[in-house]
Backbone as CSV, one residue per row, in Angstrom:
resi,resn,N_x,N_y,N_z,CA_x,CA_y,CA_z,C_x,C_y,C_z
1,MET,118.385,82.946,137.701,118.903,83.043,136.349,118.336,82.023,135.337
2,ALA,118.002,80.812,135.740,117.482,79.899,134.811,115.901,80.314,134.712
3,SER,115.228,80.958,135.310,113.883,81.550,135.236,114.008,82.606,134.253
4,ALA,115.093,83.552,134.425,115.282,84.624,133.409,115.530,84.216,132.096
5,LEU,116.490,82.999,131.975,116.595,82.429,130.695,115.333,81.926,129.910
6,LEU,114.614,81.198,130.826,113.385,80.671,130.276,112.505,81.657,129.808
7,ALA,112.390,82.799,130.543,111.516,83.965,130.147,111.835,84.770,128.822
8,LEU,113.193,84.577,128.821,113.575,85.372,127.542,113.346,84.463,126.200
9,ALA,113.553,83.286,126.479,113.222,82.205,125.446,111.717,82.162,125.076
10,LEU,110.857,82.444,125.930,109.622,82.582,125.889,109.224,83.666,124.966
11,LEU,109.886,84.805,125.376,109.570,86.109,124.826,110.073,86.018,123.136
12,ALA,111.226,85.369,122.981,111.627,85.198,121.614,110.788,84.368,120.934
13,ALA,110.190,83.197,121.398,109.330,82.321,120.852,107.983,83.053,120.427
14,MET,107.562,84.066,121.320,106.432,84.915,120.887,106.494,85.834,119.984
15,ALA,107.478,86.609,120.121,107.656,87.968,119.481,108.412,87.768,118.152
16,GLY,109.191,86.499,118.091,109.909,86.277,116.878,109.082,86.010,115.582
17,PRO,108.214,85.045,115.652,107.273,84.824,114.608,106.409,85.998,114.339
18,ILE,105.973,86.627,115.319,105.094,87.836,114.953,105.889,88.906,114.168
19,GLY,107.070,89.158,114.764,107.873,90.055,113.856,108.317,89.640,112.398
20,ALA,108.597,88.213,112.287,108.835,87.761,110.867,107.582,88.081,110.229
21,ARG,106.320,87.742,110.688,105.170,87.650,109.837,104.848,89.190,109.384
22,LEU,105.104,90.150,110.465,104.742,91.425,109.951,105.889,92.093,108.981
23,ARG,107.023,91.606,109.033,108.057,91.964,108.014,107.805,91.480,106.777
24,ARG,107.141,90.301,106.543,106.795,89.834,105.187,105.266,90.382,104.653
25,ARG,104.510,90.550,105.819,103.155,91.096,105.258,102.834,92.112,106.404
26,PRO,103.055,93.402,106.365,102.883,94.405,107.495,101.596,94.892,107.423
27,GLY,100.600,94.290,106.882,99.145,94.781,106.767,98.663,95.213,108.219
28,LEU,98.856,94.353,109.076,98.150,94.614,110.556,98.737,95.846,111.218
29,VAL,99.985,96.216,110.884,100.409,97.310,111.454,100.511,98.678,110.612
30,THR,99.795,98.725,109.401,99.910,99.797,108.563,98.711,100.506,108.645
31,GLY,98.675,101.844,108.211,97.423,102.671,108.186,96.786,102.402,106.850
32,ARG,95.691,103.190,106.614,95.107,103.279,105.278,95.764,103.774,104.354
33,ASP,97.068,104.441,104.261,97.809,104.935,103.380,98.837,104.065,103.066
34,GLY,99.036,102.869,103.749,99.987,101.870,103.498,101.157,102.043,104.273
35,ARG,101.482,103.088,104.992,102.735,103.329,105.800,102.451,102.597,107.164
36,LEU,103.592,102.402,107.934,103.671,101.770,109.188,102.871,102.840,110.176
37,SER,101.917,102.248,110.781,101.190,103.087,111.757,101.866,103.021,113.234
38,THR,102.388,104.354,113.474,103.203,104.373,115.008,102.071,103.686,116.042
39,SER,100.854,104.337,116.099,100.031,103.990,117.187,99.639,102.519,117.125
40,THR,99.472,101.958,116.052,99.065,100.509,115.865,100.435,99.775,116.351
41,THR,101.556,99.886,115.931,102.700,99.219,116.094,102.982,99.268,117.652
42,LEU,102.942,100.199,118.296,103.175,100.520,119.737,102.130,99.870,120.617
43,ALA,100.886,99.883,120.225,99.919,99.183,120.905,100.030,97.563,120.794
44,LEU,100.476,97.207,119.622,100.642,95.727,119.358,101.976,95.373,120.380
45,ALA,102.953,96.300,120.317,104.123,95.924,121.042,103.833,95.781,122.615
46,TRP,103.014,96.666,123.076,102.634,96.548,124.489,101.664,95.394,124.827
47,THR,100.863,94.837,123.852,100.025,93.640,123.928,100.986,92.442,124.057
48,VAL,102.067,92.443,123.066,102.769,91.212,123.237,103.645,91.178,124.702
49,ILE,104.008,92.196,125.071,104.816,92.234,126.231,103.782,91.978,127.437
50,LEU,102.642,92.323,127.509,101.693,92.044,128.602,101.377,90.672,128.566
51,VAL,101.198,90.060,127.488,100.808,88.613,127.260,101.930,87.788,127.585
52,TRP,103.092,88.297,127.366,104.266,87.508,127.689,104.547,87.586,129.261
53,LEU,104.344,88.586,129.884,104.474,88.741,131.312,103.551,87.748,132.108
54,LEU,102.234,87.860,131.556,101.036,86.986,132.330,101.521,85.541,131.860
55,THR,101.795,85.240,130.710,102.158,83.806,130.507,103.280,83.287,131.315
56,THR,104.220,83.922,131.378,105.417,83.609,131.947,105.287,83.310,133.569
57,ILE,104.329,84.442,134.030,103.978,84.154,135.447,103.075,82.776,135.610
58,LEU,102.384,82.678,134.825,101.334,81.531,134.886,102.203,80.168,134.906
59,LEU,103.253,80.194,133.783,104.049,79.045,133.749,104.892,78.764,135.082
60,TYR,105.488,79.986,135.657,106.251,79.973,136.658,105.530,79.436,137.983
61,GLY,104.156,80.017,138.197,103.450,79.589,139.414,103.043,78.114,139.190
62,LEU,102.835,77.567,138.057,102.332,76.133,138.154,103.643,75.344,138.166
63,THR,104.773,75.687,137.980,105.852,74.790,138.061,106.744,75.263,139.499
64,ALA,107.644,76.060,139.382,108.520,76.544,140.285,107.803,77.284,141.582
65,GLY,106.725,77.866,141.282,106.122,78.732,142.228,105.241,77.990,143.275
66,GLY,104.931,76.635,143.075,104.061,75.969,144.020,102.627,75.789,143.941
67,GLY,102.184,76.330,142.660,100.643,76.184,142.386,99.817,77.290,142.881
68,THR,98.785,76.882,143.370,97.560,78.045,143.856,97.942,78.888,144.877
69,ARG,98.994,78.408,145.688,99.368,79.396,146.762,100.230,80.715,146.262
70,TYR,100.882,80.399,145.046,101.816,81.406,144.556,100.834,82.451,144.115
71,PHE,99.674,82.270,143.535,98.682,83.298,142.870,97.941,83.840,144.105
72,THR,97.733,83.148,145.196,96.836,83.723,146.217,97.715,84.495,147.486
73,ALA,98.863,84.523,147.424,99.617,85.255,148.243,99.302,86.776,148.431
74,ASP,99.726,87.239,149.429,99.623,88.617,149.478,101.019,89.398,149.873
75,PRO,101.435,90.320,148.800,100.808,90.570,147.611,100.988,89.546,146.687
76,GLY,100.177,89.363,145.752,100.188,88.251,144.772,100.970,88.817,143.463
77,PRO,101.456,87.842,142.650,102.166,88.140,141.364,101.560,89.273,140.451
78,LEU,100.261,89.338,140.486,99.530,90.282,139.649,98.955,91.437,140.489
79,SER,99.550,91.643,141.688,98.734,92.799,142.429,99.142,94.214,141.730
80,SER,99.963,94.364,140.911,100.017,95.637,140.242,99.607,95.796,138.872
81,LEU,98.755,94.759,138.527,98.123,94.552,137.108,97.230,95.936,136.724
82,THR,96.269,96.189,137.720,95.299,97.319,137.470,95.874,98.640,137.885
83,THR,96.793,98.639,138.767,97.337,100.110,138.979,98.563,100.674,138.027
84,VAL,99.165,99.702,137.493,100.271,100.072,136.740,100.244,99.503,135.281
85,TYR,99.996,98.222,134.958,100.142,97.768,133.623,98.875,98.124,132.896
86,LEU,97.708,98.006,133.282,96.604,98.371,132.586,96.712,99.858,132.048
87,PRO,96.901,100.855,133.018,97.099,102.142,132.464,98.297,102.205,131.511
88,LEU,99.412,101.457,131.476,100.393,101.543,130.684,100.068,101.043,129.401
89,LEU,99.203,100.211,129.269,98.538,99.589,127.970,97.388,100.540,127.513
90,GLY,96.668,101.167,128.408,95.720,101.909,128.124,96.005,103.247,127.153
91,GLY,97.139,103.871,127.554,97.610,105.091,126.708,97.828,104.782,125.333
92,PRO,98.623,103.787,124.997,98.822,103.484,123.491,97.383,102.971,122.854
93,TYR,96.479,102.475,123.631,95.368,102.083,122.691,94.367,103.162,122.662
94,VAL,94.323,104.035,123.687,93.461,105.288,123.414,94.001,106.191,122.301
95,ALA,95.245,106.297,122.075,95.846,107.039,120.997,95.650,106.258,119.776
96,LEU,95.657,105.018,119.561,95.316,104.155,118.444,93.866,104.391,118.149
97,ILE,92.911,104.293,118.872,91.648,104.367,118.584,91.158,105.865,118.083
98,ALA,91.644,106.863,118.891,91.458,108.304,118.673,91.917,108.707,117.474
99,ALA,93.270,108.319,117.242,94.070,108.748,116.069,93.314,108.311,114.842
100,LYS,92.794,106.939,114.695,92.054,106.570,113.610,90.900,107.235,113.458
101,ALA,90.124,107.665,114.280,88.898,108.360,114.320,89.468,109.974,113.765
102,VAL,90.223,110.661,114.299,90.743,111.918,113.911,91.096,111.905,112.530
103,VAL,91.915,110.883,111.924,92.488,111.116,110.686,91.121,110.618,109.681
104,GLY,90.376,109.705,110.136,89.159,109.484,109.221,88.336,110.656,109.092
105,ILE,87.964,111.304,110.072,87.168,112.666,110.077,87.831,113.522,109.128
106,ARG,89.053,113.934,109.485,89.712,114.874,108.663,89.760,114.560,107.171
107,LEU,90.044,113.176,106.752,90.083,112.810,105.484,88.842,112.993,104.807
108,GLU,87.747,112.644,105.482,86.363,112.972,105.041,85.958,114.248,104.709
109,HIS,86.595,115.289,105.463,86.319,116.656,105.320,87.243,117.340,104.568
110,GLY,88.312,116.671,104.023,89.299,117.182,103.076,90.415,118.148,103.976
111,SER,90.390,117.948,105.259,91.270,118.939,105.840,92.650,118.200,106.197
112,LEU,92.913,116.987,105.599,94.108,116.312,105.808,94.401,115.670,104.458
113,ALA,95.628,115.636,104.011,96.196,114.903,102.848,96.906,113.644,103.339
114,LYS,96.455,112.557,102.791,97.179,111.269,103.214,97.273,110.477,101.904
115,PRO,98.470,110.826,101.031,98.553,110.070,99.834,99.140,108.762,100.134
116,ALA,98.961,107.816,99.225,99.391,106.375,99.456,100.793,106.345,99.563
117,ALA,101.408,105.231,100.274,102.838,105.186,100.471,103.324,104.775,99.028
118,PRO,104.559,105.184,98.782,105.229,104.750,97.557,105.708,103.188,97.847
119,PRO,105.467,102.462,96.790,105.905,100.891,96.989,107.328,100.885,97.102
120,THR,107.684,99.595,97.929,109.129,99.342,98.150,109.434,98.127,97.094
121,GLY,110.685,97.891,96.754,111.003,96.731,95.881,110.874,95.461,96.694
122,SER,110.905,95.289,97.941,110.814,94.236,98.693,109.481,93.888,99.189
123,GLY,108.631,94.921,99.085,107.235,94.782,99.690,107.207,95.065,101.195
124,GLN,108.410,95.218,101.788,108.406,95.434,103.279,108.424,97.084,103.390
125,ARG,107.959,97.456,104.581,108.033,98.894,104.878,108.974,99.123,105.867
126,PRO,109.763,100.316,105.521,110.912,100.678,106.345,110.433,101.061,107.857
127,LEU,111.293,100.663,108.891,110.891,101.105,110.099,110.763,102.503,110.293
128,ARG,111.678,103.328,109.706,111.761,104.697,109.746,110.348,105.362,109.540
129,GLU,109.442,104.846,109.111,108.141,105.470,108.908,107.374,105.526,110.306
130,LEU,107.784,104.705,111.380,107.329,105.107,112.572,107.691,106.300,113.199
131,ILE,108.753,107.012,112.812,108.940,108.288,113.379,109.150,109.243,112.328
132,ALA,108.507,109.096,111.136,108.438,109.942,110.082,107.082,110.495,109.706
133,ASN,106.960,111.754,108.902,105.756,112.094,108.456,105.524,111.528,107.144
134,ASP,104.427,111.944,106.401,104.183,111.358,105.174,104.977,111.607,104.106
135,SER,105.790,112.778,104.299,106.915,113.203,103.414,108.258,112.421,103.527
136,GLY,108.334,111.776,104.695,109.370,110.998,104.918,110.467,111.658,105.990
137,ARG,110.107,112.858,106.364,110.955,113.665,107.313,110.612,113.196,108.648
138,THR,111.592,113.262,109.557,111.543,112.860,110.922,110.335,113.778,111.528
139,ASP,109.520,113.270,112.417,108.467,113.862,113.088,108.866,113.952,114.553
140,LEU,109.087,114.880,115.153,109.787,115.084,116.386,108.620,114.319,117.520
141,VAL,107.194,114.569,117.313,106.281,114.003,118.102,106.187,112.579,117.916
142,ASP,106.397,111.931,116.811,106.226,110.567,116.640,107.661,109.964,117.129
143,LEU,108.878,110.703,117.116,109.949,110.230,117.815,109.945,110.125,119.104
144,GLN,109.490,111.126,119.712,109.382,111.065,121.179,108.314,109.967,121.795
145,TYR,107.422,109.606,120.949,106.404,108.576,121.328,107.074,107.193,121.393
146,VAL,107.712,107.025,120.266,108.328,105.790,120.006,109.537,105.650,121.079
147,ALA,110.400,106.708,121.197,111.440,106.612,122.191,111.156,106.388,123.551
148,LEU,110.164,106.932,123.997,109.960,106.969,125.360,109.225,105.706,125.539
149,SER,108.429,105.092,124.507,107.572,104.001,124.731,108.679,102.724,124.697
150,ALA,109.723,102.753,123.865,110.716,101.760,123.698,111.420,101.807,125.292
151,VAL,111.643,102.802,125.710,112.526,102.860,127.044,111.563,102.258,128.274
152,THR,110.239,102.704,128.034,109.349,102.101,129.201,109.407,100.724,129.110
153,MET,109.127,100.044,127.786,109.286,98.568,127.794,110.406,97.985,128.044
154,LEU,111.612,98.547,127.870,112.839,97.958,128.185,113.095,97.937,129.852
155,TYR,112.603,99.001,130.417,112.292,99.010,131.851,111.570,97.850,132.552
156,VAL,110.397,97.661,131.987,109.525,96.759,132.486,110.307,95.377,132.006
157,VAL,110.710,95.098,130.950,111.267,93.669,130.763,112.416,93.395,131.606
158,LEU,113.425,94.293,131.754,114.681,94.111,132.653,114.336,93.930,134.043
159,PHE,113.401,94.749,134.461,112.764,94.619,135.919,112.085,93.178,136.036
160,PHE,111.484,92.792,135.267,110.798,91.350,135.310,111.886,90.391,135.295
161,LEU,112.873,90.406,134.472,113.871,89.479,134.255,114.568,89.237,135.485
162,SER,114.861,90.540,136.302,115.615,90.412,137.435,115.051,89.632,138.607
163,ASP,113.805,89.510,138.571,113.008,88.540,139.465,111.613,87.997,138.944
164,VAL,111.860,87.037,138.249,110.716,86.480,137.556,109.626,85.858,138.518
165,GLY,110.332,85.354,139.682,109.211,84.818,140.617,108.587,85.842,141.385
166,GLY,108.840,87.116,141.385,108.077,88.014,142.104,106.944,88.465,141.350
167,GLY,106.703,88.003,140.184,105.523,88.402,139.490,105.715,89.795,138.634
168,LEU,104.679,90.496,138.402,104.937,91.729,137.791,105.688,92.665,138.708
169,PRO,106.659,93.311,137.897,107.514,94.105,138.767,106.786,95.317,139.412
170,ARG,107.081,95.723,140.688,106.487,96.803,141.477,107.248,98.139,140.988
171,LEU,106.406,98.580,139.811,107.199,99.830,139.257,106.268,100.980,139.877
172,PRO,106.746,102.149,139.832,106.096,103.209,140.277,104.788,103.547,139.678
173,GLU,103.615,103.841,140.090,102.445,104.061,139.549,102.515,105.162,138.450
174,GLU,103.340,106.150,138.748,103.362,107.389,137.723,104.182,106.843,136.500
175,ILE,104.634,105.611,136.491,105.246,105.378,135.111,104.330,105.264,133.807
176,TRP,103.155,105.073,134.215,102.153,105.207,133.052,102.134,106.424,132.312
177,ALA,102.695,107.588,132.752,102.866,108.747,132.236,103.870,108.818,131.134
178,LEU,104.927,107.913,131.271,105.728,107.726,130.084,105.261,107.149,128.708
179,THR,104.020,106.546,128.860,103.355,106.171,127.592,102.104,107.016,127.502
180,GLY,101.322,107.397,128.565,100.187,108.459,128.505,100.537,109.649,127.886
181,ALA,101.498,110.432,128.454,101.692,111.750,128.035,102.353,111.728,126.505
182,PRO,103.336,110.810,126.165,103.550,110.867,124.787,102.514,110.427,123.829
183,ALA,101.365,109.561,124.119,100.234,109.067,123.329,99.488,110.230,123.301
184,GLY,99.147,111.171,124.384,98.289,112.346,124.284,99.028,113.372,123.324
185,ALA,100.295,113.650,123.380,100.906,114.666,122.477,100.785,113.982,120.967
186,TYR,100.947,112.621,120.874,100.771,112.187,119.463,99.328,112.328,118.815
187,LEU,98.310,112.176,119.853,97.078,112.654,119.349,96.525,114.007,118.924
188,VAL,97.164,114.859,119.931,97.055,116.317,119.512,97.943,116.532,118.272
189,ASN,98.926,116.001,117.994,99.595,116.232,116.774,98.805,115.928,115.575
190,LYS,97.967,114.964,115.674,97.213,114.404,114.521,96.146,115.321,114.292
191,MET,95.482,115.892,115.356,94.445,116.882,115.210,94.941,118.310,114.713
192,ALA,96.231,118.719,114.975,96.739,120.040,114.553,97.451,120.181,113.359
193,THR,97.826,118.908,112.847,98.678,118.749,111.670,97.644,119.541,110.447
194,ARG,98.548,120.437,109.813,97.869,121.075,108.638,97.737,120.296,107.489
195,ALA,96.724,120.707,106.494,96.577,119.782,105.338,97.697,120.351,104.309
196,ASN,98.848,120.339,104.700,99.864,120.619,103.653,100.020,119.601,102.567
197,PRO,100.239,120.147,101.289,100.342,119.120,100.016,101.665,118.277,100.542
198,VAL,101.634,116.843,100.032,102.652,115.871,100.557,103.322,115.428,99.165
199,VAL,104.445,115.557,99.019,105.298,114.997,97.823,105.830,113.574,98.237
200,THR,105.550,112.426,97.623,106.056,111.222,97.684,107.002,110.859,96.688
201,GLY,107.072,111.304,95.464,107.998,110.869,94.648,108.166,111.903,93.346
202,VAL,109.268,111.776,92.798,109.642,112.657,91.484,110.143,111.653,90.474
203,THR,109.816,111.744,89.264,110.499,111.213,88.240,110.616,112.230,87.174
204,VAL,111.776,112.166,86.379,112.249,113.087,85.391,112.121,112.353,83.969
205,ALA,111.595,112.804,83.006,111.572,112.433,81.603,111.311,113.431,80.657
206,ASP,112.111,113.694,79.666,111.767,114.616,78.480,111.835,116.086,79.079
207,GLY,112.702,116.428,79.818,112.797,117.801,80.234,111.752,118.109,81.216
208,ALA,111.091,117.188,81.620,109.960,117.548,82.682,109.985,116.749,83.994
209,ALA,109.383,117.076,85.180,109.403,116.491,86.220,108.080,116.205,86.582
210,THR,107.647,114.842,86.869,106.541,114.306,87.308,106.356,114.192,88.867
211,VAL,105.542,114.992,89.571,105.590,114.946,90.901,104.188,114.141,91.588
212,ARG,104.460,113.269,92.388,103.512,112.478,92.753,103.301,112.752,94.403
213,GLY,101.881,112.490,94.782,101.783,112.765,96.286,100.378,112.906,96.510
214,GLY,99.899,113.998,97.356,98.643,114.147,97.662,98.408,115.559,98.128
215,GLY,97.151,115.817,98.295,96.758,117.297,98.574,97.087,118.490,97.692
216,PHE,97.246,118.088,96.469,97.654,119.209,95.465,96.537,120.139,95.178
217,GLY,95.559,119.543,94.344,94.482,120.489,94.101,94.880,121.242,92.730
218,PRO,93.886,121.832,92.014,93.978,122.449,90.733,94.903,123.468,90.778
219,ASP,95.120,124.266,91.964,95.743,125.211,91.935,97.407,125.022,92.434
220,ALA,97.553,123.966,92.431,99.059,123.469,92.905,100.160,124.058,91.919
221,ARG,101.159,124.486,92.385,102.292,124.984,91.797,103.610,124.432,92.138
222,VAL,104.595,124.279,91.304,105.734,123.272,91.671,106.923,124.438,91.643
223,GLU,107.762,124.463,92.669,109.036,125.002,92.606,110.237,124.079,92.436
224,VAL,111.222,124.249,91.657,112.428,123.600,91.625,113.645,124.450,91.936
225,ASP,114.168,123.976,92.991,115.311,124.799,93.578,114.880,126.158,93.713
226,ALA,113.667,126.229,94.290,113.063,127.636,94.679,112.691,128.467,93.481
227,VAL,112.644,127.912,92.391,112.226,128.638,91.061,110.793,128.187,90.847
228,ALA,109.969,128.967,90.568,108.558,128.605,90.133,108.514,128.395,88.802
229,VAL,108.042,127.099,88.320,107.992,126.635,87.049,106.616,126.155,86.527
230,PRO,106.283,126.338,85.287,104.964,126.066,84.791,104.468,124.600,85.147
231,THR,103.297,124.719,85.637,102.855,123.310,86.265,101.534,122.878,85.555
232,GLN,101.312,121.623,85.401,99.895,121.184,84.880,99.705,120.051,85.732
233,SER,98.288,119.923,86.102,97.791,118.941,86.890,97.166,117.777,86.052
234,ASP,97.326,116.589,86.459,96.631,115.516,85.751,95.334,115.112,86.561
235,PRO,94.134,115.339,86.265,93.095,115.077,87.045,92.835,113.574,87.431
236,ALA,93.425,112.856,86.243,92.980,111.261,86.525,93.886,110.781,87.769
237,SER,95.238,110.991,87.557,96.116,110.512,88.566,96.392,111.293,89.740
238,GLY,96.054,112.787,89.481,96.461,113.801,90.742,97.839,114.006,90.713
239,ALA,98.592,113.532,89.617,100.071,113.948,89.621,100.309,115.570,89.011
240,LEU,101.439,116.063,89.216,101.885,117.231,88.627,102.975,117.092,87.662
241,THR,102.802,117.735,86.525,104.099,117.861,85.608,104.520,119.168,85.442
242,ALA,105.716,119.266,85.733,106.567,120.587,85.692,107.685,120.693,84.794
243,ALA,107.745,121.720,84.095,108.839,121.910,83.097,110.071,122.317,83.970
244,LEU,111.140,121.606,83.518,112.347,121.939,84.436,113.053,123.265,83.762
245,PRO,113.602,124.259,84.736,114.310,125.415,84.174,115.564,125.213,83.588
246,ALA,116.064,126.067,82.869,117.392,125.886,82.285,118.601,125.830,83.334
247,GLY,119.372,125.103,83.229,120.579,125.029,84.141,120.224,124.218,85.337
248,VAL,119.244,123.518,85.419,118.949,122.816,86.674,119.829,121.590,86.813
249,PRO,120.352,121.312,87.874,121.263,120.210,87.987,120.714,118.872,88.025
250,ASP,121.440,117.883,88.056,120.962,116.508,88.036,120.073,116.211,89.407
251,ALA,120.523,116.693,90.528,119.846,116.530,91.643,119.287,117.821,92.074
252,PHE,118.011,118.046,92.430,117.316,119.225,92.806,116.244,119.117,93.733
253,THR,115.626,120.117,94.492,114.602,119.996,95.323,113.461,120.561,94.697
254,VAL,112.341,119.868,95.175,110.838,120.141,94.560,110.079,120.478,95.941
255,VAL,109.459,121.426,95.685,108.321,122.060,96.668,107.132,122.333,95.920
256,VAL,106.027,121.846,96.568,104.565,122.139,95.894,103.811,123.002,96.944
257,THR,103.228,124.062,96.266,102.283,124.964,97.107,100.992,124.792,96.452
258,ALA,100.181,124.741,97.479,98.676,124.559,97.163,97.960,124.967,98.154
259,ARG,96.763,125.984,97.815,95.802,126.478,98.887,96.704,127.392,99.790
260,GLY,97.817,127.904,99.422,98.738,128.899,100.129,99.680,127.946,101.327
261,LEU,99.482,126.717,101.184,100.411,125.869,102.064,101.533,125.223,101.280
262,ARG,102.718,125.038,101.757,103.788,124.373,101.037,104.044,123.088,101.728
263,SER,104.674,122.128,100.827,105.067,120.734,101.204,106.311,120.899,101.746
264,ASP,106.716,119.755,102.347,108.103,119.623,102.975,108.883,119.591,101.510
265,PRO,110.225,120.009,101.572,111.040,119.854,100.441,111.227,118.418,100.077
266,PHE,111.197,118.022,98.936,111.464,116.745,98.447,112.890,116.668,97.557
267,HIS,113.859,116.039,97.969,115.267,116.009,97.296,115.273,114.984,96.182
268,TYR,115.183,115.462,95.044,115.407,114.361,93.965,116.728,114.054,93.605
269,THR,117.005,112.667,93.532,118.463,112.325,93.199,118.254,111.298,92.094
270,PRO,118.871,111.478,91.007,118.861,110.566,90.020,119.330,109.099,90.298
271,THR,118.679,108.028,89.862,119.304,106.875,90.076,120.593,106.649,89.249
272,PRO,121.508,105.789,89.705,122.670,105.588,89.062,122.606,105.057,87.626
273,GLY,123.324,105.700,86.809,123.206,105.326,85.189,122.085,105.964,84.586
274,ALA,121.248,106.772,85.317,120.250,107.391,84.510,120.866,108.745,83.569
275,ALA,120.084,108.958,82.413,120.585,110.051,81.695,120.588,111.475,82.351
276,PRO,121.570,112.253,82.036,121.502,113.783,82.661,120.134,114.229,82.541
277,VAL,119.831,115.267,83.528,118.526,116.133,83.246,118.583,117.062,82.208
278,GLN,117.650,117.074,81.245,117.693,117.962,80.091,116.465,118.756,80.305
279,PRO,116.696,120.134,80.478,115.472,121.031,80.552,114.577,121.070,79.447
280,ALA,113.387,121.390,79.493,112.449,121.472,78.451,112.947,122.416,77.277
281,GLY,112.997,122.030,75.863,113.319,122.867,74.955,114.832,122.728,74.641
282,SER,115.636,121.807,75.505,117.140,121.857,75.193,117.244,120.824,74.031
283,ALA,118.481,120.957,73.298,118.826,120.007,72.227,119.243,118.757,72.568
């Protein structure tokens, strides 16, 4: 019990400052669009856990474990490192490297839209970005990657705490599939995602809606509550300006169509205290 409590304290001492640092300045785990990167975050989490396991085992071996004999015993405390734990770490890192390469190539060839993330008032990125696409909607592939990885991490941590002196837990070799398979699906999803336009924000003023995002192009058209409206594109900012139709409610849904592809619906809700929506041409 004492060894487990000390191991937990060491984990908190390692992960706490890292988490606090990333919360204030999340640049290490964000992508080029400024959003939290699922692959980078999970690879970092696995790295922290593996470093914690090895550090705890080292400290235990030098103190309660009896020194050199603890590490040279058969089987030793690190006997499952190459058969289980390095493959567990390998899946997330392969996904990280490959996803960065795929996204970079697709952006270069214009087959993927990655608009910059809208800023937040606190400067912190919402954790929901780990399981959401660029439009803010939950992505099932990202969700399963995060969920299965989190369960596997919990599995490793709890088994280790149950017997710290035993070294790395003797987990089934097949457990690497719980990170490898989701990482593979995550990568395939990056390759298969279509270059749909992405809406990241809508503002309303003077009877018109300004739509921000990416992947629009000069032929982009805006629909407000499924009604196509006249649309103008600003070449400088890339934003779209659309005249609001008569009778539009204060809260409405915006969809952008470009190159025959439709964006995810963006639900605009006015901020509290904002003036009611006035369609263009109304008194």
